[in-house]
Amino acid sequence: MQARSLNGCEISDDRDERLNMGCLNWSTIFLELKLKTEIGSGTGTWRQVGRLKVQRNRLPNALSRGADGGTTPLVALIVDSFAVEALKFAKEFNMLSYIYYPGAATALSLSLYLPKLDDETSCEYRDLSEPIKIPGCVPLHGRDLYAPAQDRSIQAYKLLLQRVKKFRFVDGVLVNSFLEMEMGPIKALTEEGSDNPPVYPVGPIIQTVTNSGDGLECLAWLDKQKPCSVLYVSFGSGGTLSQEQIVELALGLELSNKKFLWVVREPNSSSSSAAYVSVSVQNDVDDPLQFLPPGFIERTKEQGMVIPSWAPQIQILGHRSVGGFLTHCGWNSTLESVMHGVPLITWPLFAEQKMNAVLLSEGLKVGLRPTVHENDLVERVQIAELIKCLMEGEEGGKLCNNMKELQEAATNALKEDGASIKIIYQLVLKWRNLVQENQL
């Protein structure tokens, strides 16, 4: 959560000049709320969220400490989309209230549209025969909506519905996207006369450095490969596959005869997000490579490299040898691939990742999406065909060109006079003017 305070400064009235954010002399206070007790690794995700909500009562003291004894005006309280209950304190401290939505504008569109969809739909969304048409978005099948919406009877869905209904009462939503990537959703969200709160696309916001010195071995291996010849395979920090799927993926990579760099995590058949929600899953096994097919590492030692559990993804995606990314479609990974111009094989697992996969494969056409069979497996032959298509086929070339265009747009959005920076500038300027006019 963030509280931002502004001080007066001189600003040019010539809006054609390059923007200088430094002249605003604005400051940011990060409020860190620590739990009194640790949450056990076996605790359900939504119970963890419920317990975190208790900490909102500690926010007023944190805000008071952050206000420098009242000498610096607190202008805006910006909270993560999971912390909307804390926004009631914005009114108490006479602050504007904002949500930072770290995901896609498509997912934000669903969140704002969900109360209406809930009122108009009697069955489970996954049972709808026709795609759901959210304003501005690529039509989505109910089975592709984010995970909490897959069962309307459970507590997770009810909590989600309560939370997103509060989105409409904020002064604005900052979403981690940009116009060229999600033109339809962003235009619909910002359309004049809509009942949405003001929406500010400020992305792509990504981590630019890896906070670890590990991974030098895989980077050295990449240095020896030809440009754009390697497929990077990773399911993020929390994604897991079943044992059967790990075997199929391994044999598909081998069958493709293409170079690969694969981050392997131990299997979990009960939950594709097991490594994300449970610390214990990550610590049970010292060597996840033991779950690979017998002889796989020896047979593919000239073709690829496997890494247990973690790799420096930012450096890998930025390496000249990487020409494709088989990804779980988490939004952070998606934006990182866009910023480095790497086309995708989209393999969503949980959360809103299926929605992201639809956007990437059907909307933007920068990725290929495999078909999951009735046995819940993507089979080795299809995997090999997709890899070949991405890395050497005509369609793969088109995907690569589309991604390079998107990369250029993303880079431009973050330039000093780019669209996302202008939006942040204008928002901060608005806050500054309110302070000067004594309206806050």
Coordinates of C-alpha atoms in Angstrom, one line a residue:
M1 CA 0.0 0.0 0.0
Q2 CA 1.2 3.5 -0.8
A3 CA 0.5 6.9 0.5
R4 CA 1.8 9.8 -1.6
S5 CA 2.4 13.3 -0.5
L6 CA 3.2 16.3 -2.7
N7 CA 5.1 19.6 -2.2
G8 CA 4.8 22.7 -4.3
C9 CA 7.0 23.3 -7.3
E10 CA 7.3 25.2 -10.6
I11 CA 5.8 23.4 -13.6
S12 CA 5.8 24.7 -17.2
D13 CA 2.4 25.3 -18.8
D14 CA 3.8 24.2 -22.2
R15 CA 2.4 20.6 -22.4
D16 CA 4.5 20.0 -25.6
E17 CA 7.7 20.0 -23.6
R18 CA 9.2 16.6 -22.5
L19 CA 7.8 15.7 -19.2
N20 CA 9.9 16.0 -16.1
M21 CA 8.5 14.0 -13.3
G22 CA 11.3 15.2 -11.0
C23 CA 10.0 18.7 -10.9
L24 CA 6.8 17.6 -9.2
N25 CA 8.8 16.8 -6.0
W26 CA 6.4 14.2 -4.9
S27 CA 7.1 11.6 -2.3
T28 CA 5.9 8.1 -1.7
I29 CA 5.4 6.4 1.7
F30 CA 5.2 2.6 1.7
L31 CA 3.2 1.3 4.6
E32 CA 4.3 -2.2 5.6
L33 CA 1.9 -4.0 7.9
K34 CA 3.4 -7.1 9.6
L35 CA 1.4 -10.0 10.9
K36 CA 1.6 -10.7 14.6
T37 CA 1.8 -14.4 14.0
E38 CA 2.9 -16.5 11.0
I39 CA 0.3 -18.2 8.8
G40 CA 1.0 -21.9 8.5
S41 CA 1.8 -23.4 5.1
G42 CA -1.2 -25.7 5.3
T43 CA -3.7 -22.9 5.6
G44 CA -6.1 -22.4 2.7
T45 CA -5.5 -19.4 0.5
W46 CA -8.7 -17.6 1.3
R47 CA -8.4 -18.2 5.0
Q48 CA -5.0 -16.5 4.7
V49 CA -6.6 -13.6 3.0
G50 CA -9.3 -13.4 5.7
R51 CA -6.7 -13.3 8.4
L52 CA -4.7 -10.6 6.6
K53 CA -7.9 -8.5 6.6
V54 CA -7.6 -8.2 10.3
Q55 CA -4.4 -6.2 9.9
R56 CA -6.4 -3.3 8.3
N57 CA -7.2 -2.0 11.8
R58 CA -3.5 -1.2 12.2
L59 CA -3.4 1.1 9.2
P60 CA -4.6 4.3 10.8
N61 CA -1.5 4.4 13.1
A62 CA 0.7 3.7 10.1
L63 CA -0.9 6.5 8.2
S64 CA -0.5 8.9 11.2
R65 CA 3.2 8.0 11.5
G66 CA 3.7 8.5 7.7
A67 CA 2.2 12.0 7.7
D68 CA 5.3 13.5 9.4
G69 CA 3.2 14.8 12.3
G70 CA 0.9 16.6 9.8
T71 CA 3.6 18.8 8.1
T72 CA 3.4 16.9 4.8
P73 CA -0.1 16.5 3.3
L74 CA -1.2 13.0 2.5
V75 CA -3.0 13.2 -0.8
A76 CA -3.8 9.7 -2.0
L77 CA -4.0 6.2 -0.6
I78 CA -3.2 3.5 -3.2
V79 CA -3.9 -0.1 -2.3
D80 CA -3.5 -3.4 -3.9
S81 CA -6.7 -4.8 -5.4
F82 CA -6.9 -7.4 -2.6
A83 CA -6.8 -4.6 0.1
V84 CA -9.9 -2.6 -0.8
E85 CA -11.2 -2.7 2.7
A86 CA -8.3 -0.4 3.8
L87 CA -9.7 2.3 1.5
K88 CA -12.2 3.4 4.1
F89 CA -9.3 5.1 5.9
A90 CA -8.7 7.3 2.9
K91 CA -11.9 9.1 3.7
E92 CA -11.0 9.3 7.4
F93 CA -7.7 11.0 6.5
N94 CA -9.3 13.2 3.8
M95 CA -7.3 11.4 1.0
L96 CA -8.3 10.3 -2.4
S97 CA -8.6 6.5 -2.8
Y98 CA -7.1 4.4 -5.6
I99 CA -6.6 0.8 -6.4
Y100 CA -3.5 -0.5 -8.1
Y101 CA -4.5 -3.5 -10.3
P102 CA -1.3 -5.4 -11.1
G103 CA -3.0 -7.7 -13.7
A104 CA -4.4 -7.2 -17.1
A105 CA -7.1 -4.7 -18.1
T106 CA -9.1 -7.7 -19.4
A107 CA -9.2 -9.1 -15.9
L108 CA -10.1 -5.7 -14.4
S109 CA -12.9 -5.5 -17.0
L110 CA -14.3 -8.8 -15.8
S111 CA -14.0 -7.7 -12.1
L112 CA -16.1 -4.5 -12.9
Y113 CA -18.5 -6.5 -15.0
L114 CA -18.9 -9.4 -12.6
P115 CA -21.8 -8.0 -10.5
K116 CA -23.9 -7.6 -13.7
L117 CA -22.9 -11.0 -15.0
D118 CA -23.8 -12.5 -11.6
D119 CA -27.3 -10.9 -11.7
E120 CA -28.0 -12.0 -15.3
T121 CA -26.7 -15.6 -15.1
S122 CA -28.4 -18.5 -13.3
C123 CA -26.0 -21.3 -14.0
E124 CA -22.3 -21.8 -13.5
Y125 CA -20.3 -19.6 -16.0
R126 CA -18.4 -22.7 -17.2
D127 CA -21.7 -24.2 -18.3
L128 CA -22.7 -21.3 -20.6
S129 CA -23.0 -22.4 -24.2
E130 CA -22.0 -19.1 -25.6
P131 CA -18.9 -17.0 -24.9
I132 CA -19.2 -14.1 -22.4
K133 CA -18.9 -10.7 -24.1
I134 CA -17.3 -8.3 -21.6
P135 CA -17.2 -4.8 -23.1
G136 CA -14.1 -4.3 -25.2
C137 CA -12.6 -7.7 -24.5
V138 CA -12.0 -10.8 -26.6
P139 CA -15.1 -13.1 -26.0
L140 CA -14.3 -15.5 -23.2
H141 CA -15.8 -19.0 -22.6
G142 CA -16.9 -19.4 -19.0
R143 CA -14.3 -22.1 -18.4
D144 CA -11.6 -19.5 -19.1
L145 CA -12.7 -17.0 -16.4
Y146 CA -10.4 -16.6 -13.5
A147 CA -10.4 -19.4 -10.9
P148 CA -12.7 -18.0 -8.2
A149 CA -15.5 -17.6 -10.7
Q150 CA -15.5 -21.3 -11.6
D151 CA -17.7 -22.3 -8.7
R152 CA -20.3 -19.7 -7.7
S153 CA -21.3 -21.6 -4.5
I154 CA -18.0 -21.4 -2.8
Q155 CA -16.8 -18.8 -0.3
A156 CA -14.0 -17.6 -2.6
Y157 CA -16.5 -16.5 -5.2
K158 CA -18.7 -14.7 -2.7
L159 CA -15.7 -12.9 -1.3
L160 CA -14.6 -12.0 -4.8
L161 CA -18.0 -10.5 -5.6
Q162 CA -18.0 -8.5 -2.4
R163 CA -14.6 -7.1 -3.2
V164 CA -15.1 -6.1 -6.8
K165 CA -18.4 -4.3 -6.0
K166 CA -16.2 -1.9 -4.0
F167 CA -14.1 -1.0 -7.0
R168 CA -16.7 1.4 -8.3
F169 CA -16.5 3.7 -5.3
V170 CA -12.8 4.6 -5.6
D171 CA -11.4 7.7 -7.2
G172 CA -9.5 5.7 -9.8
V173 CA -7.8 2.4 -10.7
L174 CA -4.2 2.2 -11.9
V175 CA -3.9 -0.9 -14.1
N176 CA -0.7 -2.5 -15.2
S177 CA -1.2 -2.4 -18.9
F178 CA -1.0 -0.1 -21.9
L179 CA -3.2 0.9 -24.8
E180 CA -1.6 -1.0 -27.6
M181 CA -1.7 -4.2 -25.7
E182 CA -5.3 -4.0 -24.6
M183 CA -6.9 -1.3 -26.7
G184 CA -10.4 -2.8 -26.6
P185 CA -10.7 -3.2 -22.8
I186 CA -8.9 0.1 -22.0
K187 CA -11.1 2.1 -24.4
A188 CA -14.3 0.5 -22.9
L189 CA -13.1 1.1 -19.3
T190 CA -12.3 4.7 -20.0
E191 CA -15.3 5.5 -22.2
E192 CA -17.0 8.7 -21.3
G193 CA -20.4 8.1 -19.7
S194 CA -19.6 4.6 -18.4
D195 CA -20.3 3.9 -14.7
N196 CA -16.7 2.7 -14.2
P197 CA -14.3 4.6 -11.9
P198 CA -11.5 6.5 -13.8
V199 CA -9.0 3.9 -15.1
Y200 CA -5.4 4.8 -15.7
P201 CA -3.2 2.4 -17.8
V202 CA 0.3 2.9 -16.3
G203 CA 2.1 -0.2 -17.6
P204 CA 4.0 -2.2 -18.3
I205 CA 5.4 -2.3 -14.8
I206 CA 7.9 -5.1 -14.4
Q207 CA 10.9 -6.1 -12.3
T208 CA 14.0 -5.1 -14.3
V209 CA 16.7 -6.9 -12.2
T210 CA 16.9 -10.3 -10.6
N211 CA 17.5 -10.2 -6.8
S212 CA 19.9 -13.1 -6.9
G213 CA 23.4 -13.9 -8.1
D214 CA 22.3 -17.5 -9.1
G215 CA 21.8 -18.8 -12.6
L216 CA 25.2 -18.0 -14.1
E217 CA 25.5 -21.5 -15.4
C218 CA 22.4 -21.3 -17.5
L219 CA 23.4 -17.9 -18.8
A220 CA 26.8 -19.3 -19.8
W221 CA 25.0 -22.1 -21.6
L222 CA 22.8 -19.6 -23.5
D223 CA 25.9 -17.7 -24.6
K224 CA 27.0 -20.8 -26.6
Q225 CA 23.7 -21.1 -28.5
K226 CA 22.6 -19.5 -31.8
P227 CA 20.4 -16.4 -31.8
C228 CA 16.7 -17.0 -31.2
S229 CA 17.3 -20.8 -31.2
V230 CA 16.3 -21.7 -27.6
L231 CA 12.8 -22.2 -26.1
Y232 CA 12.6 -21.1 -22.5
V233 CA 10.2 -23.2 -20.5
S234 CA 8.9 -22.0 -17.1
F235 CA 5.6 -22.1 -15.2
G236 CA 6.5 -19.2 -12.9
S237 CA 7.2 -19.2 -9.2
G238 CA 4.1 -21.2 -8.3
G239 CA 3.0 -23.3 -11.2
T240 CA 3.2 -27.1 -10.9
L241 CA 2.4 -30.0 -13.3
S242 CA 1.3 -33.5 -12.6
Q243 CA 3.8 -36.3 -12.9
E244 CA 2.2 -37.5 -16.1
Q245 CA 2.3 -34.0 -17.6
I246 CA 6.0 -33.6 -16.7
V247 CA 6.7 -36.8 -18.7
E248 CA 4.7 -35.7 -21.7
L249 CA 6.4 -32.2 -21.7
A250 CA 9.8 -33.8 -21.4
L251 CA 9.2 -36.2 -24.3
G252 CA 7.6 -33.4 -26.4
L253 CA 10.7 -31.2 -25.9
E254 CA 12.9 -34.1 -26.9
L255 CA 10.7 -34.9 -29.9
S256 CA 10.8 -31.3 -31.2
N257 CA 14.6 -31.5 -31.6
K258 CA 14.8 -27.8 -30.7
K259 CA 17.1 -26.3 -28.1
F260 CA 15.4 -25.7 -24.7
L261 CA 16.0 -24.3 -21.3
W262 CA 13.5 -25.8 -18.8
V263 CA 12.9 -24.8 -15.2
V264 CA 11.6 -28.0 -13.6
R265 CA 9.6 -28.1 -10.4
E266 CA 8.4 -31.2 -8.5
P267 CA 5.0 -32.5 -9.6
N268 CA 1.7 -32.0 -7.8
S269 CA -1.4 -33.7 -9.1
S270 CA -3.9 -32.0 -6.8
S271 CA -3.2 -28.4 -7.6
S272 CA -1.5 -26.5 -10.4
S273 CA -0.8 -23.7 -8.0
A274 CA 0.6 -25.9 -5.2
A275 CA 4.1 -24.3 -5.1
Y276 CA 2.5 -20.9 -4.9
V277 CA 0.1 -21.5 -1.9
S278 CA 2.2 -23.9 0.1
V279 CA 5.7 -23.5 1.3
S280 CA 6.0 -27.2 2.2
V281 CA 5.6 -28.3 -1.4
Q282 CA 8.8 -26.5 -2.4
N283 CA 10.8 -28.0 0.5
D284 CA 9.8 -31.7 0.3
V285 CA 12.1 -32.7 -2.5
D286 CA 15.8 -31.8 -2.9
D287 CA 16.0 -32.7 -6.6
P288 CA 12.9 -32.2 -8.7
L289 CA 14.9 -33.5 -11.7
Q290 CA 14.3 -37.1 -10.4
F291 CA 10.7 -36.8 -11.8
L292 CA 12.0 -36.6 -15.4
P293 CA 11.7 -39.7 -17.7
P294 CA 14.6 -42.2 -17.2
G295 CA 17.5 -41.2 -19.4
F296 CA 16.0 -37.9 -20.5
I297 CA 18.8 -35.7 -19.2
E298 CA 21.5 -37.9 -20.8
R299 CA 19.7 -38.1 -24.2
T300 CA 19.1 -34.4 -24.4
K301 CA 22.4 -33.1 -22.9
E302 CA 23.4 -31.6 -26.3
Q303 CA 19.8 -30.3 -27.0
G304 CA 18.8 -28.6 -23.8
M305 CA 19.4 -27.7 -20.2
V306 CA 17.2 -28.4 -17.2
I307 CA 17.3 -26.3 -14.0
P308 CA 15.7 -27.3 -10.7
S309 CA 13.0 -24.9 -9.3
W310 CA 14.3 -21.4 -10.2
A311 CA 16.1 -19.5 -13.0
P312 CA 16.9 -15.8 -13.6
Q313 CA 14.0 -15.2 -15.9
I314 CA 14.6 -11.5 -16.7
Q315 CA 18.1 -12.2 -17.9
I316 CA 17.0 -15.3 -19.8
L317 CA 14.2 -13.5 -21.7
G318 CA 16.6 -10.7 -22.6
H319 CA 19.2 -13.1 -23.9
R320 CA 19.8 -13.1 -27.7
S321 CA 19.6 -16.9 -27.9
V322 CA 16.0 -17.1 -26.6
G323 CA 13.5 -17.2 -29.4
G324 CA 10.4 -18.5 -27.6
F325 CA 8.8 -18.8 -24.2
L326 CA 6.5 -21.7 -23.0
T327 CA 4.7 -19.9 -20.2
H328 CA 1.9 -20.3 -17.6
C329 CA 0.7 -16.8 -18.7
G330 CA 1.1 -15.1 -15.3
W331 CA 0.8 -11.4 -16.0
N332 CA 4.3 -10.6 -14.8
S333 CA 5.8 -13.2 -17.1
T334 CA 3.6 -12.0 -19.9
L335 CA 4.8 -8.4 -19.6
E336 CA 8.4 -9.5 -19.3
S337 CA 8.1 -11.5 -22.5
V338 CA 6.5 -8.4 -24.2
M339 CA 9.3 -6.1 -23.0
H340 CA 11.9 -8.5 -24.5
G341 CA 9.9 -9.3 -27.7
V342 CA 9.7 -13.1 -27.1
P343 CA 6.7 -14.9 -28.7
L344 CA 4.9 -17.5 -26.6
I345 CA 3.4 -20.9 -26.2
T346 CA 0.6 -20.2 -23.7
W347 CA 0.0 -22.9 -21.1
P348 CA -2.2 -21.4 -18.4
L349 CA -2.6 -23.1 -15.1
F350 CA -4.6 -21.1 -12.5
A351 CA -5.9 -17.7 -11.4
E352 CA -6.6 -15.4 -14.4
Q353 CA -4.0 -17.1 -16.6
K354 CA -6.6 -18.6 -19.0
M355 CA -7.9 -15.2 -19.7
N356 CA -4.4 -14.0 -20.4
A357 CA -3.9 -16.9 -22.7
V358 CA -7.0 -16.0 -24.7
L359 CA -5.8 -12.4 -25.0
L360 CA -2.3 -13.5 -26.2
S361 CA -3.3 -16.2 -28.6
E362 CA -6.7 -15.0 -30.0
G363 CA -6.5 -11.3 -29.4
L364 CA -2.9 -10.2 -29.9
K365 CA -1.8 -13.2 -31.9
V366 CA 1.6 -13.4 -30.2
G367 CA 1.2 -16.9 -28.8
L368 CA 0.1 -20.5 -29.6
R369 CA -2.2 -22.3 -27.2
P370 CA -2.2 -26.1 -26.9
T371 CA -5.3 -28.2 -26.6
V372 CA -5.9 -30.0 -23.3
H373 CA -7.4 -33.4 -23.9
E374 CA -10.1 -35.1 -21.8
N375 CA -7.4 -36.8 -19.7
D376 CA -6.2 -33.3 -18.7
L377 CA -3.0 -33.8 -20.6
V378 CA -1.2 -31.9 -23.3
E379 CA 0.4 -34.8 -25.2
R380 CA 4.0 -35.0 -26.4
V381 CA 3.2 -35.0 -30.2
Q382 CA 1.2 -31.7 -29.9
I383 CA 3.9 -30.2 -27.7
A384 CA 6.6 -31.0 -30.3
E385 CA 4.4 -29.6 -33.2
L386 CA 3.7 -26.4 -31.3
I387 CA 7.4 -25.9 -30.6
K388 CA 8.4 -26.4 -34.2
C389 CA 5.6 -24.1 -35.4
L390 CA 6.8 -21.3 -33.0
M391 CA 10.5 -21.7 -33.6
E392 CA 10.7 -22.4 -37.3
G393 CA 7.3 -22.2 -39.0
E394 CA 5.7 -19.4 -41.0
E395 CA 3.1 -18.9 -38.3
G396 CA 5.8 -18.6 -35.7
G397 CA 7.4 -15.8 -37.8
K398 CA 4.2 -13.9 -37.8
L399 CA 3.8 -14.3 -34.1
C400 CA 7.4 -13.0 -33.6
N401 CA 6.7 -10.0 -35.8
N402 CA 3.6 -9.2 -33.8
M403 CA 5.5 -9.5 -30.6
K404 CA 8.2 -7.2 -31.8
E405 CA 5.6 -4.5 -32.7
L406 CA 4.1 -4.9 -29.2
Q407 CA 7.6 -4.7 -27.7
E408 CA 8.1 -1.3 -29.4
A409 CA 4.8 0.0 -28.2
A410 CA 5.6 -1.1 -24.6
T411 CA 9.0 0.6 -24.8
N412 CA 7.4 3.8 -26.1
A413 CA 4.8 3.8 -23.4
L414 CA 7.5 4.0 -20.8
K415 CA 9.6 6.8 -22.4
E416 CA 9.6 10.2 -20.7
D417 CA 6.9 11.4 -23.1
G418 CA 5.2 8.0 -23.4
A419 CA 1.5 7.4 -22.8
S420 CA 1.9 5.7 -19.4
I421 CA 4.4 8.3 -18.0
K422 CA 2.1 11.1 -19.2
I423 CA -0.8 9.5 -17.3
I424 CA 1.2 9.2 -14.1
Y425 CA 2.3 12.8 -14.6
Q426 CA -1.2 14.1 -15.1
L427 CA -2.5 12.2 -12.1
V428 CA 0.3 13.5 -9.8
L429 CA -0.3 17.0 -11.2
K430 CA -4.0 16.7 -10.3
W431 CA -3.0 15.8 -6.7
R432 CA -0.6 18.7 -6.5
N433 CA -3.2 21.2 -7.7
L434 CA -5.8 19.9 -5.1
V435 CA -3.2 20.5 -2.4
Q436 CA -2.5 24.0 -3.6
E437 CA -6.2 24.7 -3.8
N438 CA -6.6 23.4 -0.2
Q439 CA -9.2 20.9 -1.4
L440 CA -7.3 18.1 0.4

